[in-house]
């Protein structure tokens, strides 16, 4: 196929074989968030480039090298959103729904775009479900966000495969004092630093903490620790969070090197990681960002949130074979009709059945075909039962009801009794 007719590298089609699993996942998360009192918000996919520069930070990987930025026909610089928090903050400010301390517990779902090197679990268009909470500043809400994700992992059957990593970054003042100490320590050892870290020392020194370079890691062992610079308020907040996680029985590990890629975090940061997916092991990540709203021009408004990567969680469900049986089958019943009169009667009958059995997944044969070919299609559809309607059945006002997966003999069911019969066999059965 010519190159121009292929999808862009790192941007994937989600084919019909895969969408049931996606819908199951999305439905599970949406149901859970409903139950915890979170409400969905939908933002545009494109925003002014300035929004991301102001919120994510100029010297982050995302803004420096991962954004899809272009000029539109008016000459405005626009960007495909690389994450959801910035647009969510923009939206709540624009509509004034966090004003006067109004609490908002929001969630969103959709595609995000980052120009990264595509590999397993890392794509250029990927999908996130994100949650953001505004105007609640205590550790109780940080804990709730973690508790609800823990419940989600339980519902999905992947709890044993994920681990919670936790850190506190302190207030921006505390972090500033720590940054100075770290820069002083590393500047004295500049020639021992890898090239990337030398550059970061000037732009975003805290990011050096999560370097992958072993020599730099070794150097960091003796560096000042963020924990020692935590302000009292952040320390108490962190203690409060840990106490709640202990009370809820949620295990965690403290990771002092967890600083997160985005500039806007303060106090709590966390990641859910798995060792089942290779290098792309973070499936959900978030934290508190009390200064962000003000930084973006709003009144002081605290915030905390997280985003989970849907592709990585789908991969994890597949890897652990945690795919519920109910989503494997797309069709309950397949109706075969032979001849025009039977087809007409079959159409009317199926619509009557749909009226009375709303959950029924009934597929009506289309395109005609011999007995053999329709039967083959019925079998291939994965249906549990075939309904057979020919001239003989029509005359008797019955339909042949044939179990396809070895649950008993074929029998005739009267038209009038069909809905009730199917409801009993399929929907409740
Ligand atoms: P990573 O360190 O893996 O690059 P990140 O810190 O850049 O992740 P966040 O911005 O915190 O990621 O996004 C939250 C989640 O979204 C990640 O934990 C991951 O599950 C998912 N995610 C991020 N980038 C990608 C991507 N390029 N492809 C697929 N999923 C992604
Ligand atoms: Mg990244």
Short mmCIF file of C-alpha atoms and ligand atoms in Angstrom, two decimals:
data_model
loop_
_atom_site.label_atom_id
_atom_site.label_comp_id
_atom_site.label_asym_id
_atom_site.label_seq_id
_atom_site.Cartn_x
_atom_site.Cartn_y
_atom_site.Cartn_z
CA UNK A 1 0.00 0.00 0.00
CA UNK A 2 1.32 3.47 -0.76
CA UNK A 3 2.78 5.22 2.24
CA UNK A 4 0.28 8.05 2.19
CA UNK A 5 -2.53 5.54 2.74
CA UNK A 6 -1.02 4.08 5.88
CA UNK A 7 -1.71 5.19 9.42
CA UNK A 8 0.91 7.43 10.97
CA UNK A 9 3.62 5.57 12.86
CA UNK A 10 2.69 5.18 16.50
CA UNK A 11 -0.99 5.86 15.83
CA UNK A 12 -3.04 2.71 15.90
CA UNK A 13 -6.37 1.50 14.68
CA UNK A 14 -8.30 -0.36 17.30
CA UNK A 15 -9.87 -3.20 15.36
CA UNK A 16 -13.24 -4.85 16.02
CA UNK A 17 -11.53 -7.81 17.72
CA UNK A 18 -10.08 -5.42 20.27
CA UNK A 19 -12.90 -2.98 20.88
CA UNK A 20 -14.90 -5.28 23.21
CA UNK A 21 -11.97 -5.31 25.62
CA UNK A 22 -11.60 -1.53 25.36
CA UNK A 23 -15.29 -1.01 26.01
CA UNK A 24 -15.22 -3.39 28.94
CA UNK A 25 -12.26 -1.50 30.40
CA UNK A 26 -13.73 1.95 29.79
CA UNK A 27 -17.13 0.88 31.11
CA UNK A 28 -15.59 -0.55 34.27
CA UNK A 29 -13.67 2.65 34.99
CA UNK A 30 -16.65 4.90 34.19
CA UNK A 31 -18.93 2.86 36.46
CA UNK A 32 -16.44 3.00 39.30
CA UNK A 33 -15.95 6.76 38.98
CA UNK A 34 -19.73 7.25 38.95
CA UNK A 35 -19.94 5.30 42.18
CA UNK A 36 -17.35 7.52 43.84
CA UNK A 37 -19.15 10.70 42.76
CA UNK A 38 -16.87 11.89 39.94
CA UNK A 39 -18.40 13.62 36.93
CA UNK A 40 -17.18 13.49 33.36
CA UNK A 41 -15.85 16.54 31.52
CA UNK A 42 -15.01 16.62 27.79
CA UNK A 43 -12.43 19.05 26.45
CA UNK A 44 -11.29 19.70 22.86
CA UNK A 45 -8.31 17.74 21.54
CA UNK A 46 -6.57 20.88 20.25
CA UNK A 47 -5.61 23.88 22.38
CA UNK A 48 -3.40 26.93 22.03
CA UNK A 49 0.25 25.88 22.30
CA UNK A 50 0.75 28.50 24.99
CA UNK A 51 -1.52 26.56 27.35
CA UNK A 52 0.83 23.59 27.47
CA UNK A 53 3.96 25.71 27.68
CA UNK A 54 2.53 27.60 30.65
CA UNK A 55 1.23 24.58 32.52
CA UNK A 56 3.51 21.65 31.76
CA UNK A 57 6.67 23.76 31.82
CA UNK A 58 9.02 24.89 29.05
CA UNK A 59 11.87 22.59 30.02
CA UNK A 60 10.04 19.28 30.19
CA UNK A 61 10.44 16.44 27.69
CA UNK A 62 6.88 16.96 26.53
CA UNK A 63 7.20 20.64 25.67
CA UNK A 64 10.79 20.45 24.47
CA UNK A 65 10.41 17.58 22.04
CA UNK A 66 7.15 15.66 22.11
CA UNK A 67 4.36 18.05 21.10
CA UNK A 68 2.47 18.02 17.81
CA UNK A 69 2.38 21.74 17.16
CA UNK A 70 1.18 23.46 14.01
CA UNK A 71 -0.09 26.75 12.74
CA UNK A 72 -3.72 26.91 11.77
CA UNK A 73 -5.11 29.03 8.95
CA UNK A 74 -5.28 32.10 11.17
CA UNK A 75 -1.62 31.80 12.04
CA UNK A 76 -2.36 30.69 15.62
CA UNK A 77 -0.01 28.12 17.11
CA UNK A 78 -2.07 25.11 18.13
CA UNK A 79 -1.07 21.80 19.72
CA UNK A 80 -2.68 18.37 19.88
CA UNK A 81 -3.05 17.83 23.61
CA UNK A 82 -0.20 15.74 25.09
CA UNK A 83 -2.11 15.28 28.39
CA UNK A 84 -5.40 16.29 29.94
CA UNK A 85 -4.70 18.31 33.08
CA UNK A 86 -3.84 21.57 31.32
CA UNK A 87 -7.03 21.60 29.26
CA UNK A 88 -9.10 20.58 32.26
CA UNK A 89 -7.72 23.49 34.31
CA UNK A 90 -8.32 25.83 31.38
CA UNK A 91 -11.90 24.61 31.13
CA UNK A 92 -12.77 24.96 34.82
CA UNK A 93 -11.27 28.46 34.86
CA UNK A 94 -12.99 29.51 31.68
CA UNK A 95 -16.37 28.40 33.03
CA UNK A 96 -15.77 29.58 36.56
CA UNK A 97 -16.75 26.24 38.07
CA UNK A 98 -14.02 26.19 40.69
CA UNK A 99 -14.60 29.77 41.81
CA UNK A 100 -15.39 30.55 45.46
CA UNK A 101 -13.86 27.28 46.57
CA UNK A 102 -16.36 25.09 44.70
CA UNK A 103 -15.25 21.49 44.83
CA UNK A 104 -15.03 19.69 41.49
CA UNK A 105 -14.35 15.97 41.14
CA UNK A 106 -13.92 15.43 37.42
CA UNK A 107 -12.80 12.78 34.97
CA UNK A 108 -12.13 12.61 31.27
CA UNK A 109 -11.18 10.07 28.65
CA UNK A 110 -9.63 10.39 25.24
CA UNK A 111 -6.62 10.41 22.95
CA UNK A 112 -3.38 12.21 23.78
CA UNK A 113 -0.51 12.92 21.39
CA UNK A 114 3.22 12.84 21.97
CA UNK A 115 5.97 12.52 19.41
CA UNK A 116 7.90 9.74 21.13
CA UNK A 117 9.73 6.70 19.81
CA UNK A 118 6.97 4.12 19.31
CA UNK A 119 7.45 0.76 21.04
CA UNK A 120 5.36 -1.67 23.05
CA UNK A 121 3.27 0.40 25.47
CA UNK A 122 4.48 3.71 24.02
CA UNK A 123 2.68 5.31 21.11
CA UNK A 124 2.25 8.70 19.48
CA UNK A 125 -1.49 8.66 19.83
CA UNK A 126 -2.44 6.94 23.07
CA UNK A 127 -5.43 7.10 25.36
CA UNK A 128 -5.82 8.14 28.93
CA UNK A 129 -8.51 8.22 31.54
CA UNK A 130 -7.74 11.10 33.85
CA UNK A 131 -9.21 12.33 37.11
CA UNK A 132 -8.81 15.84 38.56
CA UNK A 133 -10.11 17.17 41.87
CA UNK A 134 -10.19 20.90 42.68
CA UNK A 135 -10.48 22.73 46.00
CA UNK A 136 -9.88 19.82 48.32
CA UNK A 137 -6.48 20.17 49.95
CA UNK A 138 -6.29 17.42 52.55
CA UNK A 139 -4.61 14.02 52.30
CA UNK A 140 -8.05 12.37 52.47
CA UNK A 141 -8.74 13.11 48.83
CA UNK A 142 -5.24 12.03 47.75
CA UNK A 143 -6.01 8.78 49.56
CA UNK A 144 -9.41 8.46 47.86
CA UNK A 145 -7.81 8.69 44.42
CA UNK A 146 -5.46 5.86 45.32
CA UNK A 147 -8.19 3.83 47.02
CA UNK A 148 -10.42 3.98 43.97
CA UNK A 149 -7.65 2.91 41.62
CA UNK A 150 -6.86 0.04 43.99
CA UNK A 151 -10.51 -1.01 43.77
CA UNK A 152 -10.30 -0.76 40.00
CA UNK A 153 -7.27 -3.06 39.88
CA UNK A 154 -9.28 -5.49 42.01
CA UNK A 155 -12.28 -5.37 39.69
CA UNK A 156 -10.03 -5.90 36.68
CA UNK A 157 -8.17 -8.78 38.32
CA UNK A 158 -4.72 -7.17 38.08
CA UNK A 159 -4.12 -6.16 41.69
CA UNK A 160 -1.29 -8.62 42.20
CA UNK A 161 0.59 -7.29 39.20
CA UNK A 162 0.78 -3.61 40.19
CA UNK A 163 2.70 -1.82 42.90
CA UNK A 164 2.15 1.66 44.30
CA UNK A 165 5.15 3.98 44.50
CA UNK A 166 4.79 7.11 46.56
CA UNK A 167 6.74 10.28 47.26
CA UNK A 168 6.22 13.81 48.43
CA UNK A 169 7.77 16.75 46.61
CA UNK A 170 6.90 19.31 49.27
CA UNK A 171 5.72 22.82 48.56
CA UNK A 172 7.37 24.74 45.77
CA UNK A 173 9.40 26.72 48.38
CA UNK A 174 10.70 23.53 49.99
CA UNK A 175 11.44 22.11 46.60
CA UNK A 176 13.26 25.32 45.70
CA UNK A 177 15.51 25.01 48.75
CA UNK A 178 16.18 21.38 47.89
CA UNK A 179 16.86 22.24 44.27
CA UNK A 180 19.53 24.72 45.35
CA UNK A 181 21.20 22.12 47.57
CA UNK A 182 21.11 19.51 44.81
CA UNK A 183 22.52 21.91 42.24
CA UNK A 184 25.33 22.85 44.63
CA UNK A 185 26.16 19.19 45.26
CA UNK A 186 26.10 18.22 41.58
CA UNK A 187 27.89 21.35 40.34
CA UNK A 188 30.84 20.37 42.49
CA UNK A 189 30.88 17.05 40.58
CA UNK A 190 30.02 18.37 37.14
CA UNK A 191 32.63 16.37 35.22
CA UNK A 192 31.24 13.11 36.64
CA UNK A 193 27.75 13.82 35.30
CA UNK A 194 26.43 12.41 32.03
CA UNK A 195 25.72 14.89 29.25
CA UNK A 196 21.95 14.85 29.64
CA UNK A 197 22.19 15.49 33.36
CA UNK A 198 24.66 18.33 32.82
CA UNK A 199 22.07 19.99 30.64
CA UNK A 200 19.27 19.29 33.13
CA UNK A 201 21.33 20.77 35.93
CA UNK A 202 20.67 24.14 34.33
CA UNK A 203 17.10 23.53 33.17
CA UNK A 204 15.32 21.04 35.43
CA UNK A 205 17.72 19.61 38.04
CA UNK A 206 15.15 17.46 39.90
CA UNK A 207 14.72 15.36 36.78
CA UNK A 208 18.29 14.16 37.22
CA UNK A 209 16.99 12.07 40.12
CA UNK A 210 15.29 9.64 37.77
CA UNK A 211 18.26 9.27 35.42
CA UNK A 212 18.86 5.84 33.91
CA UNK A 213 22.66 6.35 33.70
CA UNK A 214 24.33 4.06 36.29
CA UNK A 215 27.29 6.39 36.99
CA UNK A 216 24.96 9.28 37.71
CA UNK A 217 22.78 7.03 39.84
CA UNK A 218 25.84 6.09 41.90
CA UNK A 219 26.74 9.74 42.30
CA UNK A 220 23.24 10.50 43.57
CA UNK A 221 23.55 8.01 46.42
CA UNK A 222 25.38 10.64 48.48
CA UNK A 223 23.37 13.63 47.24
CA UNK A 224 21.07 15.59 49.57
CA UNK A 225 17.65 13.95 49.97
CA UNK A 226 14.42 15.72 49.17
CA UNK A 227 12.86 14.22 52.30
CA UNK A 228 15.25 16.21 54.50
CA UNK A 229 14.01 19.44 52.96
CA UNK A 230 10.29 18.77 53.26
CA UNK A 231 8.36 21.57 54.96
CA UNK A 232 6.28 20.73 58.02
CA UNK A 233 2.94 21.11 56.23
CA UNK A 234 3.95 18.74 53.42
CA UNK A 235 5.38 16.28 55.92
CA UNK A 236 2.09 16.20 57.87
CA UNK A 237 0.14 15.88 54.63
CA UNK A 238 2.29 12.93 53.59
CA UNK A 239 1.92 11.30 57.02
CA UNK A 240 -1.84 11.75 56.73
CA UNK A 241 -1.87 10.07 53.34
CA UNK A 242 0.22 7.13 54.51
CA UNK A 243 -1.99 6.64 57.57
CA UNK A 244 -5.05 6.45 55.33
CA UNK A 245 -3.46 3.99 52.95
CA UNK A 246 -2.49 1.86 55.95
CA UNK A 247 -6.07 2.06 57.24
CA UNK A 248 -7.41 0.97 53.85
CA UNK A 249 -4.87 -1.87 53.71
CA UNK A 250 -3.19 -0.62 50.54
CA UNK A 251 0.48 -1.55 50.26
CA UNK A 252 2.96 1.01 48.93
CA UNK A 253 6.67 1.59 48.61
CA UNK A 254 8.30 4.96 49.19
CA UNK A 255 10.38 6.02 46.22
CA UNK A 256 12.39 9.18 46.96
CA UNK A 257 13.46 9.34 43.31
CA UNK A 258 9.93 9.65 42.03
CA UNK A 259 9.74 13.23 40.75
CA UNK A 260 7.43 12.87 37.72
CA UNK A 261 7.98 14.41 34.34
CA UNK A 262 5.76 17.46 34.67
CA UNK A 263 6.77 20.64 36.43
CA UNK A 264 3.50 21.35 38.13
CA UNK A 265 3.42 18.77 40.92
CA UNK A 266 3.72 19.56 44.64
CA UNK A 267 3.36 17.42 47.77
CA UNK A 268 2.00 13.98 46.83
CA UNK A 269 3.21 12.17 43.72
CA UNK A 270 2.51 8.52 42.94
CA UNK A 271 2.79 5.89 40.25
CA UNK A 272 1.25 2.46 39.82
CA UNK A 273 3.90 0.31 38.16
CA UNK A 274 4.01 -3.24 36.88
CA UNK A 275 6.95 -5.47 35.98
CA UNK A 276 4.83 -7.39 33.45
CA UNK A 277 5.16 -4.98 30.52
CA UNK A 278 8.91 -4.46 30.17
CA UNK A 279 10.25 -0.91 30.06
CA UNK A 280 6.84 0.79 29.83
CA UNK A 281 5.82 -0.21 33.35
CA UNK A 282 3.88 2.80 34.65
CA UNK A 283 0.17 2.24 34.10
CA UNK A 284 -1.17 5.13 36.16
CA UNK A 285 0.48 8.22 37.54
CA UNK A 286 -0.48 11.39 39.30
CA UNK A 287 -0.12 13.76 42.15
CA UNK A 288 -1.02 17.05 43.71
CA UNK A 289 -0.60 20.35 41.89
CA UNK A 290 -1.66 23.06 44.31
CA UNK A 291 0.12 25.86 42.46
CA UNK A 292 -1.00 25.11 38.91
CA UNK A 293 -4.31 26.94 38.74
CA UNK A 294 -2.75 30.15 40.06
CA UNK A 295 0.20 29.72 37.71
CA UNK A 296 -2.34 29.62 34.88
CA UNK A 297 -3.97 32.86 35.94
CA UNK A 298 -6.70 31.65 38.28
CA UNK A 299 -7.30 32.33 41.98
CA UNK A 300 -5.39 30.00 44.31
CA UNK A 301 -7.12 26.62 43.88
CA UNK A 302 -5.68 23.32 44.99
CA UNK A 303 -5.69 20.34 42.68
CA UNK A 304 -4.85 16.67 42.68
CA UNK A 305 -5.28 14.04 39.99
CA UNK A 306 -3.94 11.16 38.00
CA UNK A 307 -4.03 9.68 34.52
CA UNK A 308 -3.94 6.05 33.49
CA UNK A 309 -2.68 4.79 30.15
CA UNK A 310 -5.40 2.69 28.57
CA UNK A 311 -3.11 0.87 26.07
CA UNK A 312 -0.81 -0.27 28.87
CA UNK A 313 -3.70 -1.48 31.01
CA UNK A 314 -5.23 -3.33 28.06
CA UNK A 315 -1.83 -4.95 27.44
CA UNK A 316 -1.73 -5.94 31.08
CA UNK A 317 -5.20 -7.50 30.94
CA UNK A 318 -4.12 -9.49 27.89
CA UNK A 319 -0.78 -10.50 29.41
CA UNK A 320 -2.47 -11.72 32.60
CA UNK A 321 -5.35 -13.23 30.61
CA UNK A 322 -7.84 -11.28 32.71
CA UNK A 323 -10.40 -11.03 29.95
CA UNK A 324 -13.93 -11.80 31.12
CA UNK A 325 -15.65 -14.56 29.19
CA UNK A 326 -18.77 -12.47 28.70
CA UNK A 327 -16.97 -10.10 26.34
CA UNK A 328 -15.66 -12.86 24.11
CA UNK A 329 -19.16 -13.57 22.78
CA UNK A 330 -20.71 -10.82 20.70
CA UNK A 331 -23.83 -12.65 19.52
CA UNK A 332 -26.38 -14.59 21.56
CA UNK A 333 -28.75 -15.67 18.83
CA UNK A 334 -28.50 -15.86 15.03
CA UNK A 335 -31.63 -15.95 12.94
CA UNK A 336 -31.56 -17.84 9.64
CA UNK A 337 -34.46 -17.36 7.25
CA UNK A 338 -35.00 -19.17 3.96
CA UNK A 339 -37.07 -17.61 1.22
CA UNK A 340 -38.67 -14.20 0.94
CA UNK A 341 -41.78 -14.92 3.02
CA UNK A 342 -39.68 -16.33 5.85
CA UNK A 343 -37.35 -13.34 5.69
CA UNK A 344 -40.25 -10.91 6.01
CA UNK A 345 -41.72 -12.84 8.91
CA UNK A 346 -38.25 -13.15 10.44
CA UNK A 347 -37.74 -9.39 10.38
CA UNK A 348 -41.08 -8.70 12.05
CA UNK A 349 -40.46 -11.44 14.60
CA UNK A 350 -36.97 -10.23 15.50
CA UNK A 351 -38.16 -6.70 16.06
CA UNK A 352 -40.90 -7.99 18.37
CA UNK A 353 -38.32 -10.01 20.26
CA UNK A 354 -36.02 -6.97 20.57
CA UNK A 355 -38.94 -4.98 21.99
CA UNK A 356 -39.45 -7.46 24.79
CA UNK A 357 -35.86 -8.59 25.49
CA UNK A 358 -33.75 -5.43 25.52
CA UNK A 359 -30.42 -7.01 26.45
CA UNK A 360 -30.57 -9.66 23.74
CA UNK A 361 -27.80 -9.71 21.15
CA UNK A 362 -29.69 -10.94 18.13
CA UNK A 363 -28.09 -11.06 14.72
CA UNK A 364 -30.35 -11.50 11.72
CA UNK A 365 -28.80 -13.16 8.68
CA UNK A 366 -28.33 -10.73 5.82
CA UNK A 367 -27.61 -11.54 2.21
CA UNK A 368 -29.69 -14.73 1.97
CA UNK A 369 -27.89 -18.00 1.25
CA UNK A 370 -28.52 -21.71 1.37
CA UNK A 371 -29.29 -23.61 4.55
CA UNK A 372 -25.69 -24.72 4.73
CA UNK A 373 -24.16 -21.29 4.25
CA UNK A 374 -26.46 -19.54 6.72
CA UNK A 375 -25.81 -22.22 9.24
CA UNK A 376 -22.09 -21.80 8.83
CA UNK A 377 -22.42 -18.07 9.42
CA UNK A 378 -24.53 -18.70 12.51
CA UNK A 379 -21.85 -20.98 13.91
CA UNK A 380 -19.03 -18.59 13.05
CA UNK A 381 -20.81 -15.69 14.73
CA UNK A 382 -20.23 -17.40 18.05
CA UNK A 383 -23.96 -17.40 18.85
CA UNK A 384 -25.27 -19.82 21.44
CA UNK A 385 -28.43 -20.53 19.47
CA UNK A 386 -29.64 -20.45 15.88
CA UNK A 387 -33.24 -19.65 15.02
CA UNK A 388 -34.47 -21.32 11.87
CA UNK A 389 -37.35 -20.04 9.82
CA UNK A 390 -38.39 -21.68 6.55
CA UNK A 391 -41.72 -22.25 4.79
CA UNK A 392 -42.68 -25.18 7.04
CA UNK A 393 -42.06 -23.23 10.24
CA UNK A 394 -43.85 -20.23 8.83
CA UNK A 395 -46.94 -22.28 8.13
CA UNK A 396 -47.02 -23.54 11.72
CA UNK A 397 -46.08 -20.11 13.16
CA UNK A 398 -43.07 -21.60 14.93
CA UNK A 399 -39.37 -21.10 14.73
CA UNK A 400 -36.71 -23.80 14.99
CA UNK A 401 -34.54 -23.23 18.06
CA UNK A 402 -31.19 -24.96 17.73
CA UNK A 403 -28.49 -24.94 20.41
CA UNK A 404 -25.13 -24.47 18.68
CA UNK A 405 -22.83 -25.26 21.58
CA UNK A 406 -24.14 -28.66 22.54
CA UNK A 407 -26.82 -27.69 25.07
CA UNK A 408 -29.62 -30.03 24.01
CA UNK A 409 -31.81 -30.86 21.03
CA UNK A 410 -33.43 -28.65 18.45
CA UNK A 411 -37.07 -27.81 19.21
CA UNK A 412 -39.84 -25.71 17.76
CA UNK A 413 -40.98 -22.61 19.65
CA UNK A 414 -44.22 -20.78 18.84
CA UNK A 415 -43.75 -17.21 17.61
CA UNK A 416 -45.68 -15.90 20.61
CA UNK A 417 -43.52 -17.77 23.09
CA UNK A 418 -40.16 -16.93 21.52
CA UNK A 419 -39.32 -13.76 23.43
CA UNK A 420 -39.96 -15.36 26.78
CA UNK A 421 -37.99 -18.45 25.80
CA UNK A 422 -34.96 -16.40 24.70
CA UNK A 423 -35.11 -14.24 27.78
CA UNK A 424 -34.95 -17.35 29.91
CA UNK A 425 -32.17 -19.07 27.92
CA UNK A 426 -29.93 -16.16 27.09
CA UNK A 427 -30.44 -13.11 29.22
CA UNK A 428 -30.92 -14.81 32.57
CA UNK A 429 -29.25 -18.08 31.66
P1 LIG B 1 6.52 7.58 30.84
O1 LIG B 1 7.48 7.80 31.96
O2 LIG B 1 6.19 6.14 30.61
O3 LIG B 1 6.90 8.32 29.59
P2 LIG B 1 4.90 9.81 31.64
O4 LIG B 1 5.38 10.15 32.99
O5 LIG B 1 5.36 10.60 30.47
O6 LIG B 1 5.14 8.23 31.34
P3 LIG B 1 2.22 10.74 32.20
O7 LIG B 1 2.34 12.02 31.50
O8 LIG B 1 2.24 10.72 33.67
O9 LIG B 1 3.31 9.72 31.63
O10 LIG B 1 0.92 9.99 31.69
C1 LIG B 1 0.17 9.08 32.52
C2 LIG B 1 0.14 7.71 31.93
O11 LIG B 1 -0.17 7.72 30.55
C3 LIG B 1 1.46 6.97 31.98
O12 LIG B 1 1.67 6.42 33.24
C4 LIG B 1 1.25 5.90 30.92
O13 LIG B 1 0.48 4.84 31.45
C5 LIG B 1 0.46 6.64 29.90
N1 LIG B 1 1.34 7.12 28.82
C6 LIG B 1 2.14 8.22 28.82
N2 LIG B 1 2.78 8.36 27.64
C7 LIG B 1 2.37 7.32 26.87
C8 LIG B 1 2.65 6.92 25.52
N3 LIG B 1 3.46 7.61 24.74
N4 LIG B 1 2.05 5.79 25.05
C9 LIG B 1 1.19 5.08 25.84
N5 LIG B 1 0.88 5.42 27.10
C10 LIG B 1 1.46 6.52 27.61
MG1 LIG B 2 6.82 10.29 28.98
#
